[in-house]
PDB file of C-alpha atoms in Angstrom:
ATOM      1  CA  UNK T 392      47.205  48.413  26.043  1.00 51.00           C
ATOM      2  CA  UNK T 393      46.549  44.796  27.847  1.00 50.00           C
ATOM      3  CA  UNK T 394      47.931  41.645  27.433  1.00 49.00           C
ATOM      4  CA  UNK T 395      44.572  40.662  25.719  1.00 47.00           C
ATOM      5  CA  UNK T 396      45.043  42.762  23.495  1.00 50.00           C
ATOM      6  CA  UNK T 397      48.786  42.147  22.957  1.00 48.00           C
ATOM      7  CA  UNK T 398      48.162  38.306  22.290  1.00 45.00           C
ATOM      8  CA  UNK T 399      45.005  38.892  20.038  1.00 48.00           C
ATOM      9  CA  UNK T 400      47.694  41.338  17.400  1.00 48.00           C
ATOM     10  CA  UNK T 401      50.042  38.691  17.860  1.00 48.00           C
ATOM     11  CA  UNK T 402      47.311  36.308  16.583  1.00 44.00           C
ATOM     12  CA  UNK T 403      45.938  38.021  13.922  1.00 51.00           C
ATOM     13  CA  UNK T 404      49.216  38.871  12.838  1.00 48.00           C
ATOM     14  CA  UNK T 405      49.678  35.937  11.138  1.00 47.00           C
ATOM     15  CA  UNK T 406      46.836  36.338   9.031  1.00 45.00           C
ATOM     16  CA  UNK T 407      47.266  39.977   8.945  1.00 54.00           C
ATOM     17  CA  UNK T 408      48.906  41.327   5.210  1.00 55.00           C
ATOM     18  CA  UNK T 409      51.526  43.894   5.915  1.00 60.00           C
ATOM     19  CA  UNK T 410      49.519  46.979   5.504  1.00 78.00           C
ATOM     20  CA  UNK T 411      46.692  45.779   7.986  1.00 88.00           C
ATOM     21  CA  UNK T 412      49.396  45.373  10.319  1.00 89.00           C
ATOM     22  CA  UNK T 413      51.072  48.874   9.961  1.00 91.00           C
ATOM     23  CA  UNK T 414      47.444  50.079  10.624  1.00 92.00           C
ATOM     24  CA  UNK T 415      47.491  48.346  13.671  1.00 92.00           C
ATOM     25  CA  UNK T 416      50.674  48.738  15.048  1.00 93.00           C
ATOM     26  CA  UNK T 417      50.140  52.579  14.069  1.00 92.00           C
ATOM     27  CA  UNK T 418      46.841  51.981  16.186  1.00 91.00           C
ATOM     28  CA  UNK T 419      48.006  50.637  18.544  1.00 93.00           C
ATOM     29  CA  UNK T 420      51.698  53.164  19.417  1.00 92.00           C
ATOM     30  CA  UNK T 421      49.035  56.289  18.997  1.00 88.00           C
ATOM     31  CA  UNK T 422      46.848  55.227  21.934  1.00 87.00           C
ATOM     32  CA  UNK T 423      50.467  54.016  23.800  1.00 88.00           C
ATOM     33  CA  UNK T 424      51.193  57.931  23.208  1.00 85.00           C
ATOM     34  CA  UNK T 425      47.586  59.514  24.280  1.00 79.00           C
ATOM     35  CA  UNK T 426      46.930  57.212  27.116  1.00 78.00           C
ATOM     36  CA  UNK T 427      50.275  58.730  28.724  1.00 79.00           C
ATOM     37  CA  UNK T 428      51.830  55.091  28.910  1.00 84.00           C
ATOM     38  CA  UNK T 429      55.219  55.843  27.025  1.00 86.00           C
ATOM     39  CA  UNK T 430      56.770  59.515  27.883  1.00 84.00           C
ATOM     40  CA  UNK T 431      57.519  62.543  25.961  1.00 89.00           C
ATOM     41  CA  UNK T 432      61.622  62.978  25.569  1.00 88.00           C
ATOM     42  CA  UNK T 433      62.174  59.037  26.587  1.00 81.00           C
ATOM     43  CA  UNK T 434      63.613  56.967  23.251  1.00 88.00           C
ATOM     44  CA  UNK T 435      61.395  54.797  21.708  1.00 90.00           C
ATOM     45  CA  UNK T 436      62.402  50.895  21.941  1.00 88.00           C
ATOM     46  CA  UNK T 437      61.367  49.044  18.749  1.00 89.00           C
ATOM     47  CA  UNK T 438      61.729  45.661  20.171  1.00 90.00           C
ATOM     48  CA  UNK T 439      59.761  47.261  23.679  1.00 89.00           C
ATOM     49  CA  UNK T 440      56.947  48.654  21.423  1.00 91.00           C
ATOM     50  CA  UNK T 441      56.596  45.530  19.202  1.00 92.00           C
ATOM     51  CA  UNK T 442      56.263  43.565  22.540  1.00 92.00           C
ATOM     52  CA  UNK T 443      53.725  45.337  24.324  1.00 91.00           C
ATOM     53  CA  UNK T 444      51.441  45.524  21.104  1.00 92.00           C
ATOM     54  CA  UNK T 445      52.381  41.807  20.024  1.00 92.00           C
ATOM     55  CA  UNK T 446      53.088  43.094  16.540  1.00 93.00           C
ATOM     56  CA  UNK T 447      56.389  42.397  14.404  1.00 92.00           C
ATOM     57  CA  UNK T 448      59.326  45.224  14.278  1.00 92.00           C
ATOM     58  CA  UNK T 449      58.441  45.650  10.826  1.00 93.00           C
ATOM     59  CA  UNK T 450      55.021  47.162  11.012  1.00 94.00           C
ATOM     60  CA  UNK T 451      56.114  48.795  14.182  1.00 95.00           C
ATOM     61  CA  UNK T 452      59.221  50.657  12.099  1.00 93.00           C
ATOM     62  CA  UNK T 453      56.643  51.644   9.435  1.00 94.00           C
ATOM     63  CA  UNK T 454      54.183  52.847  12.505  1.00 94.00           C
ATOM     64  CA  UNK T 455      56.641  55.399  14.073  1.00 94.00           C
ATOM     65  CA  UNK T 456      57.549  56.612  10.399  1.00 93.00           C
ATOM     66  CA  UNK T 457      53.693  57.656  10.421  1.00 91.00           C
ATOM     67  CA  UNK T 458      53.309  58.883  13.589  1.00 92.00           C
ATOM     68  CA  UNK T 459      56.550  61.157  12.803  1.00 91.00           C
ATOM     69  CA  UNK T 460      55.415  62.472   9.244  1.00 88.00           C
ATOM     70  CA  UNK T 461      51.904  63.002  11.392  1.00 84.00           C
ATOM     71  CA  UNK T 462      53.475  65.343  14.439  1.00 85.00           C
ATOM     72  CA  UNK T 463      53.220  62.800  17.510  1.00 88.00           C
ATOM     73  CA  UNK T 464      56.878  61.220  17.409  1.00 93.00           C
ATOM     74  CA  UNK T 465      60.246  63.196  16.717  1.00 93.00           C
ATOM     75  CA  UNK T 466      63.581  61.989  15.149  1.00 93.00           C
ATOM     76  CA  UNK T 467      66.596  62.234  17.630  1.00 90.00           C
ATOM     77  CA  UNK T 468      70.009  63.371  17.110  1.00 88.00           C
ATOM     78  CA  UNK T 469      70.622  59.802  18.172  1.00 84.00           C
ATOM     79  CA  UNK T 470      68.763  58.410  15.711  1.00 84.00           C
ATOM     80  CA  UNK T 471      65.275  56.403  16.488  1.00 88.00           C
ATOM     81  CA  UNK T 472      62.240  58.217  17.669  1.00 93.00           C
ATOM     82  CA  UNK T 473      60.706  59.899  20.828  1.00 94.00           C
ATOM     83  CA  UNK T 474      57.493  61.011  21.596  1.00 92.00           C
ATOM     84  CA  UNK T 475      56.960  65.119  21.105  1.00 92.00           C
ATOM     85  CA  UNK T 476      56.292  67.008  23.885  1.00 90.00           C
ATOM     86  CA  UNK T 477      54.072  70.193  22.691  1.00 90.00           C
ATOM     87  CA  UNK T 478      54.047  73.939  23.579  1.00 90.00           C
ATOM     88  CA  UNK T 479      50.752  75.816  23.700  1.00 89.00           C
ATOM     89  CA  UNK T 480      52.077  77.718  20.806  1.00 91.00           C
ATOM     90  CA  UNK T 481      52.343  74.360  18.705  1.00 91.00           C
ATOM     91  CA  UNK T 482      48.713  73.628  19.415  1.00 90.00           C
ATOM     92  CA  UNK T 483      47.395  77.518  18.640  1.00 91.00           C
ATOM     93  CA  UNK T 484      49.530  77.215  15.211  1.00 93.00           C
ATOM     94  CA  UNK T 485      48.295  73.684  14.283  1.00 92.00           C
ATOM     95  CA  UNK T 486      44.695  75.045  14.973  1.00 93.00           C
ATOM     96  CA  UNK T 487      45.273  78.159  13.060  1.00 94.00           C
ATOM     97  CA  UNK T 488      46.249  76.059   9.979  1.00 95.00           C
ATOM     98  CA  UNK T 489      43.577  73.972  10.229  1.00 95.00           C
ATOM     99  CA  UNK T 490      41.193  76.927  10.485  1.00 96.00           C
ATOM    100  CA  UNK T 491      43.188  77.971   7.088  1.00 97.00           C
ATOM    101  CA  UNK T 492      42.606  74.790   5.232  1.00 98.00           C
ATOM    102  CA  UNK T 493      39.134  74.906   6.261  1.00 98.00           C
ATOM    103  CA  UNK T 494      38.342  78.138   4.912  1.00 98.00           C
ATOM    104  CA  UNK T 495      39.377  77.291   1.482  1.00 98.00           C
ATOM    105  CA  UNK T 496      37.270  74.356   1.356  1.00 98.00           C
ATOM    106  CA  UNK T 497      34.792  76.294   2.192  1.00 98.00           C
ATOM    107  CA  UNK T 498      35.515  79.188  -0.333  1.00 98.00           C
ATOM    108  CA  UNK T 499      36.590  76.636  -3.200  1.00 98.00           C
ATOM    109  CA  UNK T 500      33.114  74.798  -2.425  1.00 98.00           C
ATOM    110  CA  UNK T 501      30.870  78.513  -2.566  1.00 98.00           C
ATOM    111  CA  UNK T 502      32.941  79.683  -5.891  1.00 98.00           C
ATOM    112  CA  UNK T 503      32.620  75.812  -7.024  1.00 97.00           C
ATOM    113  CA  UNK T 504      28.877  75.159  -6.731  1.00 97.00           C
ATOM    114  CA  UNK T 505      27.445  72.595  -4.342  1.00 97.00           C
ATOM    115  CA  UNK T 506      24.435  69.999  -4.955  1.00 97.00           C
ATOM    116  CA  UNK T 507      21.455  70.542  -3.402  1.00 97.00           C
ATOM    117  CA  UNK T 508      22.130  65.776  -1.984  1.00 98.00           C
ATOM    118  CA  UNK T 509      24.930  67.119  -0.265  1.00 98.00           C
ATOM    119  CA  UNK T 510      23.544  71.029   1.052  1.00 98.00           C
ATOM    120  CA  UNK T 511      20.501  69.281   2.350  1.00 98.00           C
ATOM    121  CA  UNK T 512      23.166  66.350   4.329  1.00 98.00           C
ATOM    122  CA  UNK T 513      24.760  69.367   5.769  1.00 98.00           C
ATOM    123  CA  UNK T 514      21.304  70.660   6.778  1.00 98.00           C
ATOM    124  CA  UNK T 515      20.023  67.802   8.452  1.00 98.00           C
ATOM    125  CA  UNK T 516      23.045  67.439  10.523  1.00 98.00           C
ATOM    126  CA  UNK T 517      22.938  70.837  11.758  1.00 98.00           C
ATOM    127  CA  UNK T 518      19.656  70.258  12.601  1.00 98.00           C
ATOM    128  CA  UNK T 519      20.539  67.546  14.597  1.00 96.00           C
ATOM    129  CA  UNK T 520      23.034  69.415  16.692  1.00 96.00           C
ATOM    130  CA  UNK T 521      20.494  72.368  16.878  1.00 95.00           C
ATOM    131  CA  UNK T 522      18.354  69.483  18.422  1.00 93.00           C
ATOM    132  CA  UNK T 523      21.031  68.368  20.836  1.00 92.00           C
ATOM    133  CA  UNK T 524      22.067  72.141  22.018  1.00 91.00           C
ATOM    134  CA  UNK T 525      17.867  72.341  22.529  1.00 89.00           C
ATOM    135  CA  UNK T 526      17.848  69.473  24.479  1.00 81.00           C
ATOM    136  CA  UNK T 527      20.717  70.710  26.874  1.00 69.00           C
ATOM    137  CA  UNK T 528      18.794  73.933  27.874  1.00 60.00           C
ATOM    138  CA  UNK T 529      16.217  71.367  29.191  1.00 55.00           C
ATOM    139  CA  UNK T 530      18.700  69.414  31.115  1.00 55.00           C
ATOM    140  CA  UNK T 531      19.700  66.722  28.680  1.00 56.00           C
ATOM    141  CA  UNK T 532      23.718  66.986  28.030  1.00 67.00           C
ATOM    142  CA  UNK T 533      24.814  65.201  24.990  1.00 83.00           C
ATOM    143  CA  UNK T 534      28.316  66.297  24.110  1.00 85.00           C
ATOM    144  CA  UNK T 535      29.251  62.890  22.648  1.00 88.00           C
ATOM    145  CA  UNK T 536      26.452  63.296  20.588  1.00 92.00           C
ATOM    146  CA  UNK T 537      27.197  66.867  19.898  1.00 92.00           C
ATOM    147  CA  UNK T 538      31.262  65.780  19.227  1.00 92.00           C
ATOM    148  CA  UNK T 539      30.097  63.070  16.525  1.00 95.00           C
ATOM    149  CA  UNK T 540      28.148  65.104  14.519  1.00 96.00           C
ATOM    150  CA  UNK T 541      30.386  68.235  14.823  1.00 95.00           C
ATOM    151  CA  UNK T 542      33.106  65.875  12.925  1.00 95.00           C
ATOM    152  CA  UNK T 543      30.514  65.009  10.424  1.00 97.00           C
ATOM    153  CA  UNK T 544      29.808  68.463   9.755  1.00 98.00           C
ATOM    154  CA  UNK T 545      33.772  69.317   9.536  1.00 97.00           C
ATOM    155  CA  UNK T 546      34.274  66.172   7.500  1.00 96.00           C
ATOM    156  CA  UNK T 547      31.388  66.894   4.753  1.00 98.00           C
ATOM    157  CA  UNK T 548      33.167  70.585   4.205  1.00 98.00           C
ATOM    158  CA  UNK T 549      36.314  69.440   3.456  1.00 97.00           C
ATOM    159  CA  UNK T 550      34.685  67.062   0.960  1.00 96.00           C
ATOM    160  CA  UNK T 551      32.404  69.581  -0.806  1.00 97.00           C
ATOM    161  CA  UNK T 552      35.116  71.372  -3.015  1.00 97.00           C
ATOM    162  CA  UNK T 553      35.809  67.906  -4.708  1.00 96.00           C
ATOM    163  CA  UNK T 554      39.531  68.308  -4.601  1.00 97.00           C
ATOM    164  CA  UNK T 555      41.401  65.003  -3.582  1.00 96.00           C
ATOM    165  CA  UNK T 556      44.707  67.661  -2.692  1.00 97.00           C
ATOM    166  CA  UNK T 557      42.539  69.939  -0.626  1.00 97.00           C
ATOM    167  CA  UNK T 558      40.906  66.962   1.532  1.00 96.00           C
ATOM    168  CA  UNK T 559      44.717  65.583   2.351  1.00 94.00           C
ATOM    169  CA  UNK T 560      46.250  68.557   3.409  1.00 94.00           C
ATOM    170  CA  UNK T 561      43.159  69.191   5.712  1.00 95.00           C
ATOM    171  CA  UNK T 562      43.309  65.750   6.818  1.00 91.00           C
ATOM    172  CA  UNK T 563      46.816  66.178   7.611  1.00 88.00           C
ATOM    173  CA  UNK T 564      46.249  69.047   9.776  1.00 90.00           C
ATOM    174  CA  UNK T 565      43.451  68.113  11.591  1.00 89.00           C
ATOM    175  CA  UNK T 566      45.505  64.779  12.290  1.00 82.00           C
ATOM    176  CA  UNK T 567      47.767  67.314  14.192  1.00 80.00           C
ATOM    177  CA  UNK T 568      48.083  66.559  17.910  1.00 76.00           C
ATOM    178  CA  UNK T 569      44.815  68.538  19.522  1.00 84.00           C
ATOM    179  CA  UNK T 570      44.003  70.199  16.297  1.00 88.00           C
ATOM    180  CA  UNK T 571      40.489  68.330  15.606  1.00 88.00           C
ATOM    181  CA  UNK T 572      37.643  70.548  16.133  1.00 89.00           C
ATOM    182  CA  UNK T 573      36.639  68.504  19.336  1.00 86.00           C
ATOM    183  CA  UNK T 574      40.247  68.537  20.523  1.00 81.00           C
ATOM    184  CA  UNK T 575      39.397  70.060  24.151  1.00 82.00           C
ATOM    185  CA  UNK T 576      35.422  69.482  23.977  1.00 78.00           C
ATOM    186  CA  UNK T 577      36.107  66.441  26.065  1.00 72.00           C
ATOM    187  CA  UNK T 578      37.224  68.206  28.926  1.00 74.00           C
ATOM    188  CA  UNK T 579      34.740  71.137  29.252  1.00 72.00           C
ATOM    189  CA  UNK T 580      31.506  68.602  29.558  1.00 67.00           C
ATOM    190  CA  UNK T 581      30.501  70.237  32.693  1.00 70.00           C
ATOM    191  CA  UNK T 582      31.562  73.912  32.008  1.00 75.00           C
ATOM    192  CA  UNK T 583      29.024  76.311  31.455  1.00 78.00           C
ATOM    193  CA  UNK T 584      30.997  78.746  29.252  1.00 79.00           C
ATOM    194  CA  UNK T 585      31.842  75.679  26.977  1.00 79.00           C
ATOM    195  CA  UNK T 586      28.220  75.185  26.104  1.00 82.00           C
ATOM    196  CA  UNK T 587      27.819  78.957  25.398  1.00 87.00           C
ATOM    197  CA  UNK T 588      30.686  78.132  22.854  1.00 88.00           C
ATOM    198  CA  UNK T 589      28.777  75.656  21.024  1.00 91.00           C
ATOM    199  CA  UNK T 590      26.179  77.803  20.795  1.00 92.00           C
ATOM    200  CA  UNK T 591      27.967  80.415  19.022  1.00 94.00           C
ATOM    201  CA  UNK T 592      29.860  77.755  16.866  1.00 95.00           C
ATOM    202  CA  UNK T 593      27.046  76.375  16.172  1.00 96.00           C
ATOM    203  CA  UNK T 594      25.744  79.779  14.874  1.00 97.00           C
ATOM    204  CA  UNK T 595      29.164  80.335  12.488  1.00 98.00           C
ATOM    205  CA  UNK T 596      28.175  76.946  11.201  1.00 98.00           C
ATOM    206  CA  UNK T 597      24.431  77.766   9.898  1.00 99.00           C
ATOM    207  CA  UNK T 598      26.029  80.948   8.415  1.00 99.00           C
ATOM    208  CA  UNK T 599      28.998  79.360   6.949  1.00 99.00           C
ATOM    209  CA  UNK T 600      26.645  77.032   4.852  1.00 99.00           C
ATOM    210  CA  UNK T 601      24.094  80.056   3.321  1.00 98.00           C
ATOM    211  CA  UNK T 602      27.672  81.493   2.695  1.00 99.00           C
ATOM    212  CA  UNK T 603      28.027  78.534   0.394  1.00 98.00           C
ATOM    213  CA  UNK T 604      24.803  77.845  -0.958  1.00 98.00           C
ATOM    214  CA  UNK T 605      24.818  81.384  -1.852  1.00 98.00           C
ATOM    215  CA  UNK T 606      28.353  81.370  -3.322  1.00 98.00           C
ATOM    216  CA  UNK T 607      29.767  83.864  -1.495  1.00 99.00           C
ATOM    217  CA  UNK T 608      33.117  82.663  -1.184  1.00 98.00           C
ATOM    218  CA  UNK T 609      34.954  85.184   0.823  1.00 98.00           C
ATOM    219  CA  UNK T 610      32.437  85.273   3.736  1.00 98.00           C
ATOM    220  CA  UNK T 611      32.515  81.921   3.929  1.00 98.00           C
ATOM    221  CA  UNK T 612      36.603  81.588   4.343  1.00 98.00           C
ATOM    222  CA  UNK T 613      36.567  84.210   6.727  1.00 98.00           C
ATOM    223  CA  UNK T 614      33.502  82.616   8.885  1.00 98.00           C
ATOM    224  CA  UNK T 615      35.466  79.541   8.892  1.00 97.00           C
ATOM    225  CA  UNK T 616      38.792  80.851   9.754  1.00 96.00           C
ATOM    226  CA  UNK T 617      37.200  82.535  12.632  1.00 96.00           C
ATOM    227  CA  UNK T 618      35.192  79.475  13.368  1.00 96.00           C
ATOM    228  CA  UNK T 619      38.829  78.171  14.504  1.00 94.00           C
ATOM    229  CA  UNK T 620      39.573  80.528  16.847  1.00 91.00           C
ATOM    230  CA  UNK T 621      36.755  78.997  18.964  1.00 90.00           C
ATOM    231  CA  UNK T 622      38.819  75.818  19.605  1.00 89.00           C
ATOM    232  CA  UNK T 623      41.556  77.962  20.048  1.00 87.00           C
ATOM    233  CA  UNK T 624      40.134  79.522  22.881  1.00 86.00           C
ATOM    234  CA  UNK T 625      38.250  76.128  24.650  1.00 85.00           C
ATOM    235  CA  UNK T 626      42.265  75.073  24.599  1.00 86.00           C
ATOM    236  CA  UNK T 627      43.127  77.756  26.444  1.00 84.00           C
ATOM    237  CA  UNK T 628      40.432  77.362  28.959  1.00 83.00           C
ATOM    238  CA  UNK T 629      41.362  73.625  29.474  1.00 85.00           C
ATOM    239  CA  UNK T 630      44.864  74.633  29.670  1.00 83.00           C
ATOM    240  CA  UNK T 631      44.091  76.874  32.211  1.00 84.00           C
ATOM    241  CA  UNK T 632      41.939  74.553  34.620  1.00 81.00           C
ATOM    242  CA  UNK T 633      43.846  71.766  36.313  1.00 83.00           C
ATOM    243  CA  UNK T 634      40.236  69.588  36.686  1.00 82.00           C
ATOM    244  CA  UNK T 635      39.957  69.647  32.734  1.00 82.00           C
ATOM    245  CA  UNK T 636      43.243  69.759  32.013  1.00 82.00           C
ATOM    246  CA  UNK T 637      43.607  66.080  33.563  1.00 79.00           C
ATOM    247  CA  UNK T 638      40.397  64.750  31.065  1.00 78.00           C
ATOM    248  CA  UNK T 639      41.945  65.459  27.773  1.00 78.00           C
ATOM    249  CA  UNK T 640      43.564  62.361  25.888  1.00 74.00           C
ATOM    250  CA  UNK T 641      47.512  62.803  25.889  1.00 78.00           C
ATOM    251  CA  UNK T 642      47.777  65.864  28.592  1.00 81.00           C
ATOM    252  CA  UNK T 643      51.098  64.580  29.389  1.00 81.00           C
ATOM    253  CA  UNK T 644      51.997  65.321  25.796  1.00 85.00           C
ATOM    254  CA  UNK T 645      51.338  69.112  26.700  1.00 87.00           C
ATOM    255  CA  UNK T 646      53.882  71.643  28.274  1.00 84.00           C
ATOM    256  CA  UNK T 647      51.492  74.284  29.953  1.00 76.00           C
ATOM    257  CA  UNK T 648      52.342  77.659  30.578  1.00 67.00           C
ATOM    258  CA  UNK T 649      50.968  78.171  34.669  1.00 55.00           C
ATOM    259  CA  UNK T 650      50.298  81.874  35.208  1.00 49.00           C
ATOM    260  CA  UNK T 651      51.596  82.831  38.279  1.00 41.00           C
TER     261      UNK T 651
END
């Protein structure tokens, strides 16, 4: 966070209502958290925090409210907030829930009926990433490319059920420190195994949709809910590789189990 960008909240601010201001003092404390800039354990400062984003206490109270309900800050027996350190066992549990959530809105979306608008959206972003996967084989790497359109494809499931309850709790858990689907992708750009992972997910995500366009809800839970256990397993790769390790946003938030 730079003084730039300090002075510019403090600016806008004043024009800011209050909400727009939460948002960006909620903005602005989460990337103070993943950048590594304030440390897990150490007490949280309101005054400190609303000075180095240039943003009023208020918003910045309301902020680490958020940021607690969401998983990255913890309440402290001396009251306030402090940033949450994480076990490996958080992250596999977090992912495992999200895998969960997922497979519901998948199963709720077979048993519900989809259209054809939003089964043919699905399509042509799988084809996209089929393109992209194609692409690396002949030497072109686009995992940006491949990370964008992966959350597109996550995000359109956990719309096609049409439940408003469904799509919170699954934003809620995907919200969850390292939980996204491209919560280690980051880190494995150059890692050959990683690829052969998206290759395979990539697979469970062509057979997930025919699971739904041919309403067969159960298969298409349990694809999903093993489509999790991918991400589960590129965490424990990361986790396991000091070079990757260091490239994921918020390592410091991690406490890593080192074999010996």
């Amino acid at each position: 966070m730079t003084e730039q960008t300090a002075a510019r909240n403090r600016a806008d601010g004043k024009t800011k209502s209050g909400g727009a201001q939460t948002t960006a003092a909620e903005l602005g404390l989460r990337e103070l958290i993943l950048s590594g800039e304030l440390t897990p354990g150490a007490r949280l400062s309101e005054p400190s925090v609303a000075e180095r984003l240039g943003i009023s206490r208020t918003p910045i109270r309301a902020a680490m409210a958020r940021l607690e309900d969401e998983g990255l800050l913890e309440v402290i027996p001396s009251g306030g907030y402090a940033v949450k350190a994480f076990t490996e066992s958080e992250i596999r549990d977090s992912i495992e829930v999200r895998g969960t959530l997922e497979g519901l809105a998948a199963r709720m979306a077979a048993e519900r009926g989809v259209s054809a608008a939003d089964l043919d959206a699905m399509r042509d972003c799988l084809t996209e990433i089929d393109r992209i996967l194609t692409g690396r084989d002949k030497g072109v790497a686009d995992l940006s490319g491949y990370i964008e359109l992966n959350r597109r494809f996550h995000q359109m499931l956990h719309y096609l059920p049409g439940s408003s309850v469904l799509e919170r709790q699954i934003a809620r858990a995907t919200n969850l420190p390292f939980a996204s689907p491209n919560g280690f992708l980051q880190a494995q750009a150059d890692d050959e195994d990683a690829w052969l992972s998206l290759i395979v997910a990539q697979d469970q995500h062509w057979m997930v949709l025919a699971a739904i366009e041919n309403r067969e809800g159960a298969r298409a839970e349990a694809i999903m809910r093993e489509h999790a256990r991918i991400a589960f397993r590129n965490m424990q790769s990361v986790l396991r590789n000091q070079d990757m390790f260091s490239q994921i946003p918020g390592a410091r938030l991690i406490r890593r189990r080192i074999p010996r």
